[in-house]
XYZ file of C-alpha atoms in Angstrom:
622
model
C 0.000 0.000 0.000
C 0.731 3.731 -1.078
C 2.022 5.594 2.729
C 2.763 2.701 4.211
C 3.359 -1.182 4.442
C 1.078 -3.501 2.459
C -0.257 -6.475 4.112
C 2.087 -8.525 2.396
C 5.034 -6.696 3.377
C 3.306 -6.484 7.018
C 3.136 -10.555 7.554
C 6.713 -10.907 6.319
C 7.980 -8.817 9.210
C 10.666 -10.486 11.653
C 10.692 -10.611 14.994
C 12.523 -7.305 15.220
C 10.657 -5.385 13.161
C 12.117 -4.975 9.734
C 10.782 -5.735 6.355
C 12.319 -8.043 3.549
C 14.056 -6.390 1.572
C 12.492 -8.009 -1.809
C 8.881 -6.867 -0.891
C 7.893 -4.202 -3.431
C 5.235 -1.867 -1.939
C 2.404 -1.994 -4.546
C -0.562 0.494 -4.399
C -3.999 2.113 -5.132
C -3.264 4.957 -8.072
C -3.911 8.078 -6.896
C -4.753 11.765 -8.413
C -1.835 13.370 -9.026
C 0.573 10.995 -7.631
C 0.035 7.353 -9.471
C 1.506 5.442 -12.136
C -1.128 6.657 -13.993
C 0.101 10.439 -13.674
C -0.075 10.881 -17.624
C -4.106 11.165 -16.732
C -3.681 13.492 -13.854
C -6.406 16.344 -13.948
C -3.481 18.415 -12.686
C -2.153 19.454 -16.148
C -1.611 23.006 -16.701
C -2.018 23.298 -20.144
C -5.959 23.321 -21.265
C -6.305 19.576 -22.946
C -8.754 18.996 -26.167
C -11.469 17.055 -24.600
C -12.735 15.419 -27.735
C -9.804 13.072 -27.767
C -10.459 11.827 -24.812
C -10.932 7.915 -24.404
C -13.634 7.097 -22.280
C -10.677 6.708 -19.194
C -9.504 9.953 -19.382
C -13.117 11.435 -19.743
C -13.644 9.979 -16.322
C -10.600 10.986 -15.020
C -11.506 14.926 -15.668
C -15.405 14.381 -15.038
C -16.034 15.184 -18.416
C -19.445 13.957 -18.526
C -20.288 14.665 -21.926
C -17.458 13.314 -23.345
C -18.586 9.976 -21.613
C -21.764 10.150 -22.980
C -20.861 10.682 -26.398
C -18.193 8.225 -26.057
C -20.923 5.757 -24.629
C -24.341 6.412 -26.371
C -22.547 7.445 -30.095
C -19.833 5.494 -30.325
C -21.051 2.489 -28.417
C -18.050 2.069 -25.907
C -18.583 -0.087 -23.272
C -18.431 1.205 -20.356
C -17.292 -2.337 -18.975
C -14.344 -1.816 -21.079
C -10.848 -2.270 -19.270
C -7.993 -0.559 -19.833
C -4.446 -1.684 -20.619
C -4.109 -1.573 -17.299
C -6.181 -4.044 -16.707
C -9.026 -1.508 -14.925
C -12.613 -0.590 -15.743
C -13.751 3.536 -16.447
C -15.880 3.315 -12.767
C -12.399 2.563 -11.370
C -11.562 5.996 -12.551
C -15.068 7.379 -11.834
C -14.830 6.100 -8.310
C -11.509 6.969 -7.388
C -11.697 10.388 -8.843
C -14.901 11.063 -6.947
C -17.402 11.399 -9.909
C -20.690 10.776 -8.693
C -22.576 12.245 -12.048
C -20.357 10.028 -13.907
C -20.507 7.081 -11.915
C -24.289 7.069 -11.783
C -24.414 6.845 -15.561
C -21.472 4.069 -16.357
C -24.381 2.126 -13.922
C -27.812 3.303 -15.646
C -25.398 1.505 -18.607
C -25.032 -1.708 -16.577
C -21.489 -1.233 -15.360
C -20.094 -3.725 -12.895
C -19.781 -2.231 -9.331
C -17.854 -5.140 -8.365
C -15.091 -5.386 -11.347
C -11.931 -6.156 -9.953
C -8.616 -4.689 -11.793
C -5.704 -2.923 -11.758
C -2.638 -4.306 -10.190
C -4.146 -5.061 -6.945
C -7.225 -6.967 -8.668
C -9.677 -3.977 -6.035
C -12.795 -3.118 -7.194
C -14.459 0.566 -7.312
C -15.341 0.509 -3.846
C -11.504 -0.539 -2.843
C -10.408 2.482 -4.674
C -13.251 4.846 -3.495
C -12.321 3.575 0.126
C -9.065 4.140 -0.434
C -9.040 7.750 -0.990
C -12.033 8.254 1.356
C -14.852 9.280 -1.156
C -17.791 8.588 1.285
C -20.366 9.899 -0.816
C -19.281 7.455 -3.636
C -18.857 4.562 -1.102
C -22.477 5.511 -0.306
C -23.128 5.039 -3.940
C -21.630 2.272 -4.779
C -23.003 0.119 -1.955
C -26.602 1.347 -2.579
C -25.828 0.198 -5.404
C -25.018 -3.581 -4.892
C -20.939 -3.487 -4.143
C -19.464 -5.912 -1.689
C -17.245 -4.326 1.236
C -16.103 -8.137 2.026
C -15.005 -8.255 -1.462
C -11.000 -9.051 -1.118
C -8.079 -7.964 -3.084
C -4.892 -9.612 -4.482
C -3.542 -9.162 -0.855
C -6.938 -10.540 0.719
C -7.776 -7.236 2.338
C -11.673 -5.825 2.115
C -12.383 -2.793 2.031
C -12.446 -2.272 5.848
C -8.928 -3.395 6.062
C -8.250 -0.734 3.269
C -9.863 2.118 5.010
C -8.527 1.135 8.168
C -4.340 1.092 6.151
C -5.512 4.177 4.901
C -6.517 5.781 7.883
C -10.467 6.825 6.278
C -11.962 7.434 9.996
C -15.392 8.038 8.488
C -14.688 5.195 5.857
C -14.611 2.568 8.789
C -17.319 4.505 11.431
C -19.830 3.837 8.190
C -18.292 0.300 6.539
C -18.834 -1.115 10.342
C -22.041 0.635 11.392
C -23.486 -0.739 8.127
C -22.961 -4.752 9.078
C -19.124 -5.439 8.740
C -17.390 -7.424 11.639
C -15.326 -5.068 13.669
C -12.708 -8.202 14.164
C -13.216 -9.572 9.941
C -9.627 -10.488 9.509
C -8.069 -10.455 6.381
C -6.351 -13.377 4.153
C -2.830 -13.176 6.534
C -4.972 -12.852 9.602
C -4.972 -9.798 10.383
C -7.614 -7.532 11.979
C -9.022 -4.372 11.702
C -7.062 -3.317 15.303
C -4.546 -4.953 13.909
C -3.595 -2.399 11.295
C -4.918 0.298 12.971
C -2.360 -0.243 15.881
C 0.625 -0.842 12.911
C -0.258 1.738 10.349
C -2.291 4.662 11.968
C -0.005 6.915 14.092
C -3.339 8.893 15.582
C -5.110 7.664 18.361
C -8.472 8.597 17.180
C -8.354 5.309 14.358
C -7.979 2.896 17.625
C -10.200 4.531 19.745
C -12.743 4.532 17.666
C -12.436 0.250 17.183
C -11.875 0.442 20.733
C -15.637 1.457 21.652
C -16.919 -0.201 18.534
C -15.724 -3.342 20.786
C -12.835 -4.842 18.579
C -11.115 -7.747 19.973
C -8.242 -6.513 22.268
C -6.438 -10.209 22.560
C -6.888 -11.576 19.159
C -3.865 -12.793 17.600
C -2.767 -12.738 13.768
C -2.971 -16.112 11.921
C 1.070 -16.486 11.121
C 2.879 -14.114 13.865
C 0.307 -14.542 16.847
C 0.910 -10.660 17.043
C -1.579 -9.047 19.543
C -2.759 -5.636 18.270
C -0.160 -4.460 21.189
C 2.597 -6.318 19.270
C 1.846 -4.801 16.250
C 2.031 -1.562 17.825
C 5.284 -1.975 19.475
C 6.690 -3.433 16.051
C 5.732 -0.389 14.651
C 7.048 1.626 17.647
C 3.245 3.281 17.464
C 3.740 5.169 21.043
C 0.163 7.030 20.825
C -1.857 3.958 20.925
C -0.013 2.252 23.293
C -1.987 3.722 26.513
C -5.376 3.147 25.011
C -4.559 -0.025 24.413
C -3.230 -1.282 27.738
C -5.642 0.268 29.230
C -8.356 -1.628 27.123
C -7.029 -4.914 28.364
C -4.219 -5.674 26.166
C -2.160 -7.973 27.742
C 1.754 -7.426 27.888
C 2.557 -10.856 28.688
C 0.878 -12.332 25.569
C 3.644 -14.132 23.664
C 3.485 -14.560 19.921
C 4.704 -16.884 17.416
C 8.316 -16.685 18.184
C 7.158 -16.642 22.340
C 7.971 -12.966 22.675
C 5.838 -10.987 24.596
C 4.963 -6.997 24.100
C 7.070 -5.886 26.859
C 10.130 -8.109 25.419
C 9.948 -6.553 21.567
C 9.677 -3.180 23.324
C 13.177 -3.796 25.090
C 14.683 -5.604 22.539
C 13.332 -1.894 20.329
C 14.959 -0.067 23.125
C 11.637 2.183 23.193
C 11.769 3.948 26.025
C 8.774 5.827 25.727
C 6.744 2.695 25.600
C 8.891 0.744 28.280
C 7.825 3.669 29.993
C 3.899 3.299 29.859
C 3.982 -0.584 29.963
C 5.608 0.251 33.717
C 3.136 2.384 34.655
C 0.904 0.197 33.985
C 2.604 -2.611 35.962
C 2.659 0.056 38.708
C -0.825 0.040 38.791
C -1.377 -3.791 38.596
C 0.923 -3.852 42.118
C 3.429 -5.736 40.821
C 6.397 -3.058 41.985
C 4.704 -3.009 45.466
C 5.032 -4.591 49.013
C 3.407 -8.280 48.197
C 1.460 -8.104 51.703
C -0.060 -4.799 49.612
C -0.482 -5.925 46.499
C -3.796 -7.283 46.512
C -5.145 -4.025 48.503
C -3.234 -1.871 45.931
C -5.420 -3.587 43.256
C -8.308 -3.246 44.446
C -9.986 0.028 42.780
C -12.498 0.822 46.012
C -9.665 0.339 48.690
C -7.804 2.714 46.259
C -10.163 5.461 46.340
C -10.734 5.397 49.964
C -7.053 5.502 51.048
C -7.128 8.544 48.396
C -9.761 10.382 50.176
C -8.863 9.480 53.525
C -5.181 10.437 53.238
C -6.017 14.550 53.390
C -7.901 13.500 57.002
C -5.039 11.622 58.097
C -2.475 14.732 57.334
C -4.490 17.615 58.405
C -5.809 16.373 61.894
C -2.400 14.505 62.995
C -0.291 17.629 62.051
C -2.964 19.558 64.200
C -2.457 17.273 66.306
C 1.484 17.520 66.609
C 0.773 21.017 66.607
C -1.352 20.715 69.743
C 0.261 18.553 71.894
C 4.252 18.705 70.882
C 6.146 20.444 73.741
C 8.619 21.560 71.009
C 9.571 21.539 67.632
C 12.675 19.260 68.339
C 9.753 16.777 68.792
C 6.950 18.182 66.072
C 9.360 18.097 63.455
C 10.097 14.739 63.259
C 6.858 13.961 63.573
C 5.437 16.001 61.184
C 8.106 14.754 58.823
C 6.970 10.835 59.311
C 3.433 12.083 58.257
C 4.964 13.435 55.148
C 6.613 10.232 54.868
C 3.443 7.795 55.593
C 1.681 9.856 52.860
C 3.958 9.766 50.214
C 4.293 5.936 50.050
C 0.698 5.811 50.666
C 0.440 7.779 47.256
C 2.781 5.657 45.725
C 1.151 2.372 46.380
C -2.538 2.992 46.209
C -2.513 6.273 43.623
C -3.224 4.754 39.849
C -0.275 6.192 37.591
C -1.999 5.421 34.164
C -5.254 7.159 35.507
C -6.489 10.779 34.644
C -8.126 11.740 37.784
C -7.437 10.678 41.768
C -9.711 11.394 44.525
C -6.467 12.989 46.463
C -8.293 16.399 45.429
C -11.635 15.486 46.440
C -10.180 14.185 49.771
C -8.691 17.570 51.123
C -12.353 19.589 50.078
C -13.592 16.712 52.270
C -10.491 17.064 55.328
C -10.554 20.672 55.233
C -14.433 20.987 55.205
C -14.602 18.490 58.312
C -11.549 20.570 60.473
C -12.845 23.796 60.099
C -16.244 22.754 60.715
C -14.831 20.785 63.952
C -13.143 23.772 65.062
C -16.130 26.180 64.440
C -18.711 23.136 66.849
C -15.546 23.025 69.427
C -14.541 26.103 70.279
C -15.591 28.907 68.433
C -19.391 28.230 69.333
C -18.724 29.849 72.577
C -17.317 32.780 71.872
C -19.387 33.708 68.368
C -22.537 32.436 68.347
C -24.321 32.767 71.503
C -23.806 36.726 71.347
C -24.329 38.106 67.698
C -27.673 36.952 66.481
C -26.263 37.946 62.904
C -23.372 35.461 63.201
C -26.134 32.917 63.729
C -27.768 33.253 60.394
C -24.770 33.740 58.503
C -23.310 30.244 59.842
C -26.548 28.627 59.251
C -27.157 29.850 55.764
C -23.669 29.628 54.404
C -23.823 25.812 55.821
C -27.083 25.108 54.329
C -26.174 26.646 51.177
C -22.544 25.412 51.116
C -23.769 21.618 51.327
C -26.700 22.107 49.052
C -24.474 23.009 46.293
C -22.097 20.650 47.164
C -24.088 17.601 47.220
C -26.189 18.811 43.738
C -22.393 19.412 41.971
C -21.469 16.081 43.600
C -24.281 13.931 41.936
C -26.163 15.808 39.320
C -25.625 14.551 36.581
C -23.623 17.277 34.524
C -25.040 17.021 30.925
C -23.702 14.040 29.582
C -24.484 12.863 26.177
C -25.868 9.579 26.051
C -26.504 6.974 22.801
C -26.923 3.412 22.534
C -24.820 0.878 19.933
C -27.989 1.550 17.689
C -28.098 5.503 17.873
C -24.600 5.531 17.464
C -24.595 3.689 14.225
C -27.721 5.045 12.898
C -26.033 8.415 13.437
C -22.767 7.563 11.560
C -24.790 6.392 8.507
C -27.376 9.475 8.542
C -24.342 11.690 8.510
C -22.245 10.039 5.853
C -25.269 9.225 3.692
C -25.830 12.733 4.098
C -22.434 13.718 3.090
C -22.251 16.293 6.586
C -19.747 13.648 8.145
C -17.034 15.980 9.685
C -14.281 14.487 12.046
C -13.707 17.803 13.680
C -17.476 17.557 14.953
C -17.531 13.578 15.682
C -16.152 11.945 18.615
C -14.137 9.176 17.891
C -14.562 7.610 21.400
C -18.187 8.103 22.275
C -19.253 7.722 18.054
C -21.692 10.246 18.094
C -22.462 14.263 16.628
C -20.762 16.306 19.060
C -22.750 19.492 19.799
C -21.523 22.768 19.882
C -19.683 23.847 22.824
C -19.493 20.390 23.752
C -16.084 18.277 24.720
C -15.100 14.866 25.683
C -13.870 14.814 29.341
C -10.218 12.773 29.675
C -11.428 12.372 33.238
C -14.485 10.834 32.935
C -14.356 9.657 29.339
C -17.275 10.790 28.213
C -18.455 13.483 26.368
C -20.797 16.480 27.971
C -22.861 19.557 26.590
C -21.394 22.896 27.084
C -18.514 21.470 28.583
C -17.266 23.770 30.820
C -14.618 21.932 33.286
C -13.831 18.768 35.215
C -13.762 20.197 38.908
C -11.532 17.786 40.603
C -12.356 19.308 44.112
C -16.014 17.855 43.667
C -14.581 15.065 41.396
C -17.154 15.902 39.234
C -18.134 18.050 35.490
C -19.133 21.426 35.239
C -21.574 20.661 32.160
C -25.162 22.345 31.268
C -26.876 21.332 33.816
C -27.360 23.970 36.706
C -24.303 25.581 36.215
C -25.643 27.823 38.639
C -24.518 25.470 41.021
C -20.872 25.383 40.131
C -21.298 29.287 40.658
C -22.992 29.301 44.258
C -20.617 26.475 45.559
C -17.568 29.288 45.766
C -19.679 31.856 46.758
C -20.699 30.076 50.167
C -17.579 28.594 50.337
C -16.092 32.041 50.695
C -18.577 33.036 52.861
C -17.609 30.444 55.404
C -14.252 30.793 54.928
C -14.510 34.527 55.831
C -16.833 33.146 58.773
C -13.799 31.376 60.017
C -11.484 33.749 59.852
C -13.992 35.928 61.586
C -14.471 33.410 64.287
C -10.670 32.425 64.514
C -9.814 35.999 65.213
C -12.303 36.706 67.727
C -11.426 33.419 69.370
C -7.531 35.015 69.653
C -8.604 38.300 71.288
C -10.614 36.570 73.730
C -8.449 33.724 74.615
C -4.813 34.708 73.870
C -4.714 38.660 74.424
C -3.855 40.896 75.369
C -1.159 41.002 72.752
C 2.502 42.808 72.535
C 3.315 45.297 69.976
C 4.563 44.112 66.576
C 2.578 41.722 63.754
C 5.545 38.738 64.334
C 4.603 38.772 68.316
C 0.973 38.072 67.408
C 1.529 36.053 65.346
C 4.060 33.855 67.858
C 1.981 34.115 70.580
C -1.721 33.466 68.763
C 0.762 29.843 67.543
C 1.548 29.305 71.218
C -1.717 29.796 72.633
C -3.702 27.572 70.152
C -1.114 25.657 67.630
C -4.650 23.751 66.594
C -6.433 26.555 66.185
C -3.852 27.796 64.067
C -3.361 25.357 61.435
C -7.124 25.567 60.300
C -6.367 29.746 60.551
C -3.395 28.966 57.971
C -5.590 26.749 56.169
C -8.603 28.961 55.843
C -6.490 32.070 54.648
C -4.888 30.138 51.699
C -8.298 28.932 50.814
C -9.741 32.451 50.697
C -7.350 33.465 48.055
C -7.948 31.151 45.450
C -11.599 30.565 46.402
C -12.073 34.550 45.940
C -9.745 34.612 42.361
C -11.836 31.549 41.078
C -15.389 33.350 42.092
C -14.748 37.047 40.209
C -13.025 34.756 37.184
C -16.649 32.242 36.736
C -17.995 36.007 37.169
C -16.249 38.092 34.308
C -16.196 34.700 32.048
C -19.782 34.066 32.354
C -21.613 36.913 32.692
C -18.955 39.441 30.771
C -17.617 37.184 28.063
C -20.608 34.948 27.733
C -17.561 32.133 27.757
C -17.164 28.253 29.389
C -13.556 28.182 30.802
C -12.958 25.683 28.107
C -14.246 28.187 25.466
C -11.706 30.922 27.055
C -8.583 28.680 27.303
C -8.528 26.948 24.028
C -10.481 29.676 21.755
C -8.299 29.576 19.187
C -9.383 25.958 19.194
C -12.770 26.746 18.054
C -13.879 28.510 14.419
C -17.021 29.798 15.920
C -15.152 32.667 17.713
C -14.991 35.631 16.006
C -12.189 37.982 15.919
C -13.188 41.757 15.995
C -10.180 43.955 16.218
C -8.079 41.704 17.898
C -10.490 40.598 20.469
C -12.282 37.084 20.303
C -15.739 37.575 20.752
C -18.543 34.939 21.720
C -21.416 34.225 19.228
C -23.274 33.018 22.459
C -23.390 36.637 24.103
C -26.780 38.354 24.629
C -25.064 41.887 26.090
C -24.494 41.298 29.965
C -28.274 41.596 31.383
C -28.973 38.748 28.661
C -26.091 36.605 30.503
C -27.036 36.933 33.168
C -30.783 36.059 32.928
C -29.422 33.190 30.616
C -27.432 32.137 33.098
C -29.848 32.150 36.202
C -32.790 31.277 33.751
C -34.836 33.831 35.695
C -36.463 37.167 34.173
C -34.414 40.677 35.228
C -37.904 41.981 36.114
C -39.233 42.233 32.472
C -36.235 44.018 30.955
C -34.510 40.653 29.859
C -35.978 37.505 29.278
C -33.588 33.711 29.556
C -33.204 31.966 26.600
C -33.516 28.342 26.993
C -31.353 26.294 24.972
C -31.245 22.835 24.938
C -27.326 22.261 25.001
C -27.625 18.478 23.646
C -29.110 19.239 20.427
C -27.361 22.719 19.192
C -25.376 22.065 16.349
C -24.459 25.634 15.144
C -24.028 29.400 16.711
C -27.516 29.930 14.916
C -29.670 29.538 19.111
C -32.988 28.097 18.198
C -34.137 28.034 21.757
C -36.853 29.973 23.289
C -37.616 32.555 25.565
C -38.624 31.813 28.975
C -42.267 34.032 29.727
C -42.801 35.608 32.702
């Protein structure tokens, strides 16, 4: 194959990799670049079309020309070359619809073979990726499972080739994901040989291709094949499908033993990970705890507790710091191994994050029922309903961010496929507006999450101190959660500082004597103090940011950090504006769905279905 290995130079590989050196890489002609160049459509001088053979008619989509040649002269269309191929060849490869619809109204063969790889049309449409004449020409009666001279079908081809939207609408319409080709070799196969970007595998991946299947001569896992090929960007999605490293081929050489004998240290690098994560570096009194993916997450979450209440705790009741130090220092200790062994390494997210909202959350709130009760809240009446209402608030949000779900988008095996072969029969199949993972229509201002692996509407981010996506649904919440979060952050600042001038004072002169003596007096009290003012300040910053990107610039954080990303922001005068903006009262009753007392009314979009910048949602009424 053109770009590439064929599959007969593929099977002759040796163990290490390298081709024989009498293979000759044959391949599907191509416009301009083919051994059939003399016919390129590329020439720059203006050609007389009525000398035109019937081949190189097709070739420039000179339809009347064909039909003269045809209906006057009484060519056959089911003529073949010298070469040994047929003028829908031409018509197919070249993309002629008009042309290729007549050569059949004239009872041309859909399923001639020719040329030197004995393909037919649709091998050669397939090839190039011409889905609106592979829609044609199997409406028409051609076989996919039709093979070539090297047994491959026309899946195999698209997959060689790369022709994403080839293979989405070649499997949705019946083909086996796992058909393997004359030397054995499936779909996954090539894809993990051949097709340097990830999206190829991924998508065979969730179409549920056969991760351990082995070729017919080599016994070369897709994984082998990868390695082989030194493919590092599907190497992660594959392992992390199942592939097994272990699996020994033909000459009883596993993944992990081509990759060293390869020297690849990028993918002796991920296989370890990996290996990390299976325990198999780790304590073996651990290793079946380190495995296990719910012990996992709760050592993650309850690590934070474990750090924040026993340095409080050193804090408290240390005499010195000859003592606290060391102590402190085999908590740091404790918690680093503790990462090490029960943190996954090949994993996107941990629930470290979610653990220290958690810790801090449950000190402060501990310090706030244990000693500043006394001194706060049975004299100011106002102190009362602030605590109450920024608790009530703080853990309503909390809990709705926590398990709302966020907007994902959801499709079954049947939606998925019907959707690939609407769009391609409807020639509006476009990659950058198709997920490759979750095989569906992406909206816009939609995204697939890396964390969650899933795709959401009006993706906004993946919070990872509510382990949880910041999608279209109640965003509002995302919003609120800071606010009262900063409100009882303040409240414990508020509370902490009372609780010094009452307990600790009266104080000495000088901002370094306070401070010593408020650490003396209550080292516990302190920590959560230090704790609460570094909260504050990113809390704060992250609340005026949601602020000026939602209601100002009418923007998702993903939409302001990867703009450039996106063709549906404008630039006017060197500022990227949003097409989504309604002016900042319209944000803002967009945003909180409510009517600004008659001036503005929300306009309800429904974030699963929008397609374009063109809103066809509707205005809420009073």
């Amino acid at each position: 194959m053109a770009d590439g290995f064929d599959s007969s130079r593929a099977v002759s590989l040796d163990k290490t990799g390298k081709k024989d050196s009498d293979m000759e890489s044959k391949s599907y002609p191509t416009q301009p670049d083919n051994p059939y160049s003399q016919y390129s459509s590329t020439a720059h001088h203006q050609p007389d079309y009525s000398q035109f053979d019937l081949v190189r008619a097709t070739q420039y989509g000179v339809f009347d020309r064909c039909h003269e040649l045809v209906d006057k002269e009484g060519v056959d269309v089911n003529t073949l070359d010298k070469e040994n191929v047929s003028a829908i060849h031409w018509a197919a490869i070249n993309n002629r619809i008009r042309i290729a619809e007549y050569f059949v109204s004239k009872g041309a063969a859909v399923d001639q073979k020719g040329g030197i790889l004995n393909a037919t049309p649709l091998h050669w449409a397939v090839r190039q990726g011409h889905l609106e004449m592979i829609v044609f020409l199997m409406k028409h009666g051609a076989d996919p499972a039709s093979l070539d001279i090297e047994g491959c079908s026309c899946l195999h081809v698209a997959v060689q080739h790369s022709q994403m939207g080839a293979v989405a609408y070649l499997i949705s319409k019946g083909m086996d994901v796992d058909q393997l080709d004359r030397n054995g070799m499936s779909p996954l196969m090539w894809a993990a040989y051949r097709c340097f970007g990830l999206e190829l595998t991924r998508m065979l991946l969730t179409m549920n291709a056969s991760v351990p299947l082995a070729d017919k001569f080599h016994k070369n896992t897709a994984l082998h094949w990868a390695v082989m090929s030194n493919n590092h960007n599907v190497i992660r999605a594959l392992l992390k499908a199942g592939a097994s490293m272990d699996a020994l081929n033909a000459e009883g050489q596993s993944p992990y033993d081509l990759a060293k004998q390869k020297k690849s240290k990028w993918i002796l690098f991920q296989m370890d990970l990996l290996s990390k994560d299976k325990g198999q570096d780790k304590p073996v009194f651990l290793q079946t705890l380190t495995r296990d993916k719910a012990v996992q997450r709760y050592i993650q979450i309850g690590l934070p507790f474990f750090v924040l209440f026993s340095v409080g705790a050193i804090l408290e009741y240390s005499s010195s710091w000859v003592m606290s130090l060391p102590l402190i220092t085999a908590v740091g200790i404790i918690s680093y191994y503790a990462l090490q062994w029960f943190t996954l390494n090949y994993s996107h997210g941990s629930a470290t994050v979610f653990g220290w909202t958690l810790a801090t959350k449950a000190y402060l709130y501990y310090n706030i029922l244990t000693v500043y009760l006394h001194y706060i809240l049975s004299k100011v009446v106002l102190s009362r309903a602030s605590f109450f209402v920024n608790t009530v608030g703080l853990y309503y949000c909390f809990y709705k961010s926590w398990k709302t779900d966020p907007g994902y988008l959801h499709a079954t095996t049947a939606e998925q496929r019907k959707t690939i072969i609407e769009l391609v029969e409807k020639n509006s199949f476009d990659l950058t507006k198709f997920c490759s993972t979750c095989l569906l229509q992406k909206p816009i201002r939609s995204k697939h999450c890396a964390v969650c692996d899933r795709c959401v509407a009006k993706f906004d981010h993946h919070c990872p101190w509510v382990e949880k996506l910041c999608g279209c649904w109640k965003p509002s919440v995302f919003l609120w959660l800071p606010v009262f979060l900063f409100g009882m952050i303040l409240w414990y600042i508020y509370g902490g500082t009372v609780y010094y001038v009452m307990s600790c004072g009266p104080y000495p002169d000088g901002v370094w004597n306070v401070i010593v003596q408020s650490t003396h007096c209550a080292p516990w009290v302190t920590w959560g103090y230090i704790n609460a003012l570094f909260h504050v300040m990113w809390v704060g910053a992250l609340f005026f940011c949601q602020c000026y990107q939602i209601f100002w610039l009418a923007m998702t954080t993903n939409e302001r950090l990867n703009m450039s990303r996106y063709s549906h922001f404008s630039h006017n005068s060197g500022v990227q504006m949003s097409p989504f903006g309604r002016g900042l009262l319209g944000n803002i009753a967009d945003f909180t769905n409510m009517s600004l007392c008659g001036l503005v009314r929300p306009l309800r979009v429904d974030w699963h279905r929008q397609y374009d910048c063109e809103l066809t949602g509707t205005e809420k009424t009073v």
